[in-house]
Amino acid sequence: MSTPSHISIRNLSVHYGLGHKVLGERLVVKAIDDVSLDIPKGSFFGLVGESGSGKTTLGRAILKAAPITSGHVRYNDGEAEFDIANIGKAELKDYRKRAQLIFQDPYAALSPRMTVRDIIAEPLEVMGLTSSRDETDERVREIAAKCRLNLEHLRRFPHAFSGGQRQRISIARALVCQPKFIVADESVAALDVSIQADILNLLRTLQEDMDITFLFISHDLSVVAHTCDQVAVMYLGSIVETAPSRELFSTPRHPYTKALLSAIPSLDPDDRGRAQKLEGEIPSPANVPSGCRFHTRCPIAKDNCRVDAPAWRELAPEHMVACHYADETVAAAPL
Ligand SMILES: Nc1ncnc2c1ncn2[C@@H]1O[C@H](COP(=O)(O)OP(=O)(O)OP(=O)(O)O)[C@@H](O)[C@H]1O
Ligand SMILES: [Mg+2]
């Protein structure tokens, strides 16, 4: 039996209407366009794609921090269930305890005028989760230790810390309310490679210890390949492929995924220099191409790709892809 979904997304769209008109038409940015996706409970789920593909917007929509234009996001951690598009004020308060964001930039995210203790304690205090200062301090000490922060550091201010330490503070703040679901948006992108590995190890340990589901957003495929259980690949507001991580990186089926991997020699499954390079830039989400939205850059596009949007289909267990010719891309791969 497959693992139950913690997050179940159906036909989700996040469209932003821009104020001005171009040639008499109001521009609509389709940041997320008809996305369906399941994030299994307890998984470390990767979301990859070029800049502007909609990764952050998807993470924010799940957290009710981006406006949902249509579709559904359902949350179920086994104890509580929410319909995020229609969530009420009182439920949202509970949801905020259960679903949290770890920011990308540990420098910008931490208030320079607050001590580390106060930074970590703030969510507990804002949500009224503790009844005394002693209890708050106890919870702060507990999570700080789990995040491998030295307890003496709690009295200091964030400027005294390195990037890796600041990211630990951010993580402690996100986890102090004992959330069940975390969106980690480019959480290691700003760090040196050696520190990245350290933070990734910490996140995986915390995930297991605290039974958390992670949505790990990254444009760095090598980080995702080594960290995530499952991966979804996003292109121009749409998911084009999902698979268990090992399978996605050994047998990518969508030409976009193949192109992303071929740009990283150590991850290129062909490794023969023959994989296609991705030409051009991602089109504007205010002007999404017809048919398959990847056809303007696709090395194997045929005439029908300009007209017909490909169906979302399962090519192997848990391996889903949206491409008319995904079977052929496999057949064409060298043995
Ligand atoms: N509030 C907004 N109003 C208008 N357009 C927006 C808004 N938020 C995001 N967008 C647009 O939606 C698209 C997707 O943006 P998003 O930030 O989700 O991409 P991303 O994949 O996270 O990119 P990056 O890797 O650079 O972080 C972009 O074209 C962006 O300009
Ligand atoms: Mg982003």
Short mmCIF file of C-alpha atoms in Angstrom, two decimals, residues 235-236 238 240 254-256 283 288-298 300-311 322-325:
data_model
loop_
_atom_site.label_atom_id
_atom_site.label_comp_id
_atom_site.label_asym_id
_atom_site.label_seq_id
_atom_site.Cartn_x
_atom_site.Cartn_y
_atom_site.Cartn_z
CA TYR A 235 8.57 23.99 -15.70
CA LEU A 236 6.72 27.27 -16.26
CA SER A 238 3.52 23.13 -14.27
CA VAL A 240 6.36 17.84 -15.88
CA HIS A 254 10.92 14.12 -19.72
CA PRO A 255 13.23 15.96 -22.15
CA TYR A 256 13.29 18.93 -19.75
CA PRO A 283 9.19 31.89 -21.51
CA VAL A 288 2.54 30.48 -21.81
CA PRO A 289 3.12 28.58 -25.09
CA SER A 290 0.18 26.60 -26.50
CA GLY A 291 0.05 22.78 -26.44
CA CYS A 292 2.98 21.40 -24.45
CA ARG A 293 4.42 24.47 -22.69
CA PHE A 294 7.95 23.08 -23.16
CA HIS A 295 7.67 22.72 -26.96
CA THR A 296 9.47 26.01 -27.73
CA ARG A 297 12.69 24.63 -26.19
CA CYS A 298 12.19 20.89 -26.63
CA ILE A 300 12.24 16.24 -29.67
CA ALA A 301 9.06 18.33 -30.19
CA LYS A 302 6.83 17.35 -33.09
CA ASP A 303 3.95 19.24 -34.72
CA ASN A 304 1.26 17.99 -32.34
CA CYS A 305 3.28 19.27 -29.33
CA ARG A 306 2.44 22.83 -30.42
CA VAL A 307 -1.27 22.10 -30.21
CA ASP A 308 -2.02 19.29 -27.75
CA ALA A 309 -1.15 19.53 -24.07
CA PRO A 310 0.31 16.15 -23.04
CA ALA A 311 -1.63 14.02 -20.56
CA ALA A 322 3.69 14.89 -19.02
CA CYS A 323 5.22 14.33 -22.47
CA HIS A 324 3.77 12.83 -25.67
CA TYR A 325 7.10 11.21 -26.49
#
